[in-house]
Short mmCIF file of C-alpha atoms in Angstrom, two decimals:
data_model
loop_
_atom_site.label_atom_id
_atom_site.label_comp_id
_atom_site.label_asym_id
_atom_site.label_seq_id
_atom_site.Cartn_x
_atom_site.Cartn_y
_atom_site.Cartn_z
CA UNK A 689 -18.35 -210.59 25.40
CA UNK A 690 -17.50 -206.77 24.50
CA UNK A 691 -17.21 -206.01 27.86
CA UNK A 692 -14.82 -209.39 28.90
CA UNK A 693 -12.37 -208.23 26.37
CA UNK A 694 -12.62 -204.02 27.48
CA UNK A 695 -12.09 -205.67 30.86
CA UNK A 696 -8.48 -207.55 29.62
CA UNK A 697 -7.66 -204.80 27.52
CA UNK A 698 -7.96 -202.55 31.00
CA UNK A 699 -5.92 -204.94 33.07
CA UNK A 700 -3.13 -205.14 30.46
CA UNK A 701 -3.37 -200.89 30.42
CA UNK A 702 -3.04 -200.92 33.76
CA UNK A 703 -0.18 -203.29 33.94
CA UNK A 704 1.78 -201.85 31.44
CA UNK A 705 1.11 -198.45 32.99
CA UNK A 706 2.08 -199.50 36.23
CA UNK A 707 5.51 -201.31 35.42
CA UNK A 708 6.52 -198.16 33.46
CA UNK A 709 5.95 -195.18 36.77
CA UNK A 710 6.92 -197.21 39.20
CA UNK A 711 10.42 -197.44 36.84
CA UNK A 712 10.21 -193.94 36.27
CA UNK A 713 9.37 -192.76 39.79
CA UNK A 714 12.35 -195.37 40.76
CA UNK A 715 15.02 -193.10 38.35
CA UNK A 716 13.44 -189.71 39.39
CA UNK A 717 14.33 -191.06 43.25
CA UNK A 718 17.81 -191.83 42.36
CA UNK A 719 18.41 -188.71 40.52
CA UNK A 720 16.97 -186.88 43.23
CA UNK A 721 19.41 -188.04 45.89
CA UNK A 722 22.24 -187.47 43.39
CA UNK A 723 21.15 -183.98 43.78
CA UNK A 724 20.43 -182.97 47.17
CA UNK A 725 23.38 -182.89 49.76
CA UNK A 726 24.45 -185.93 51.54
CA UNK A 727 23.92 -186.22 54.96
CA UNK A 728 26.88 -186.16 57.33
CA UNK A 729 27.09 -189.93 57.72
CA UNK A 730 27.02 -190.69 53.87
CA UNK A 731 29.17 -187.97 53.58
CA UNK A 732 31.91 -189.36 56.10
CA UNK A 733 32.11 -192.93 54.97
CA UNK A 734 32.16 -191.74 51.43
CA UNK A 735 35.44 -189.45 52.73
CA UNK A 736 36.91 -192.46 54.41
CA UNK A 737 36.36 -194.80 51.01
CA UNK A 738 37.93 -192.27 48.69
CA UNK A 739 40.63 -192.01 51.01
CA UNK A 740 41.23 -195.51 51.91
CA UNK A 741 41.44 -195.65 47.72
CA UNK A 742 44.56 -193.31 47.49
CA UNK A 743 46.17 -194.66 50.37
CA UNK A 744 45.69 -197.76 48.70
CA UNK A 745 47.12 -196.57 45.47
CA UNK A 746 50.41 -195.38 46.83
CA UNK A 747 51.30 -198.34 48.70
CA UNK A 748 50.63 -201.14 45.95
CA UNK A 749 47.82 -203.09 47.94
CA UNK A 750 46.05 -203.55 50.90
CA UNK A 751 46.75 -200.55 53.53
CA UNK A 752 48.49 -201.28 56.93
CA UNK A 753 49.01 -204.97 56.02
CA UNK A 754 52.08 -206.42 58.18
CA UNK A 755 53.74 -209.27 57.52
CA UNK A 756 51.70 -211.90 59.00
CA UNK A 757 49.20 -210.55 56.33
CA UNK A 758 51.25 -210.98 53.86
CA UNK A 759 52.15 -214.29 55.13
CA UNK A 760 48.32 -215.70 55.05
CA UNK A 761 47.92 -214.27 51.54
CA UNK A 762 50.91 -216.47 50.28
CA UNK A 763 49.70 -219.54 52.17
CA UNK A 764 45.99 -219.25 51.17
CA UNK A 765 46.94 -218.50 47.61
CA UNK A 766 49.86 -221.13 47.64
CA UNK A 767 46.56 -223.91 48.57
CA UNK A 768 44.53 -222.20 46.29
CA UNK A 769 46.94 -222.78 43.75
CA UNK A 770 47.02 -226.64 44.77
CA UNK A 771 43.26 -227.50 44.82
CA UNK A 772 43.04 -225.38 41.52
CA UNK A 773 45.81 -225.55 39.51
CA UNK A 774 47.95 -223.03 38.57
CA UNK A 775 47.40 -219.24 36.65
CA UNK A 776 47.18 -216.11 38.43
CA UNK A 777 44.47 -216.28 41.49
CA UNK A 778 44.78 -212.74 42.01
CA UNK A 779 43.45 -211.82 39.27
CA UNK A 780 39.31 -211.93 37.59
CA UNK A 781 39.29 -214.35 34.99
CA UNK A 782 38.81 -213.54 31.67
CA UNK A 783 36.24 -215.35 29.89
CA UNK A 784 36.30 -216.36 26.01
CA UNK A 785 33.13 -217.17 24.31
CA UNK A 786 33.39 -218.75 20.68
#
């Protein structure tokens, strides 16, 4: 009997113990990689997002759209607009919980 519940009391130990390194050896990995240099690759399409962002920025939207982008947008949001109803589609929703 003593040694059923030792033998629970173990498992749940071990459980507990478990869950709690493998979260801590999961934050000391990402930590770690914060830390050490990139490697070329990362480092590149990182470069490329950032400046794909400012690009961005300075023209007002999408960068190197032409005008038959511009024309899809208008016609997909135009029938998006028609199955949905109307409000800004371009925009995330905002949500209102009472």
């Amino acid at each position: 009997m003593i040694l059923r519940q030792i033998l629970r009391l173990s498992s749940v130990f071990h459980s507990a113990v478990s869950i709690n390194l493998r979260r801590n050896i999961g934050l000391s990995a990402i930590v770690f990689n914060k830390m050490k240099e990139l490697d070329p690759v990362q480092k590149l399409f990182l470069d490329k997002i950032r400046e794909y962002n400012t690009k961005s920025k300075q023209a007002g939207g999408p960068v190197d759209a032409g005008p038959d982008f511009q024309k899809d947008m208008n016609e997909s949001l135009a029938r998006l607009q028609r199955a949905y109803g109307e409000g800004d589609l371009t925009k995330f929703p905002e949500f209102k919980f009472e």
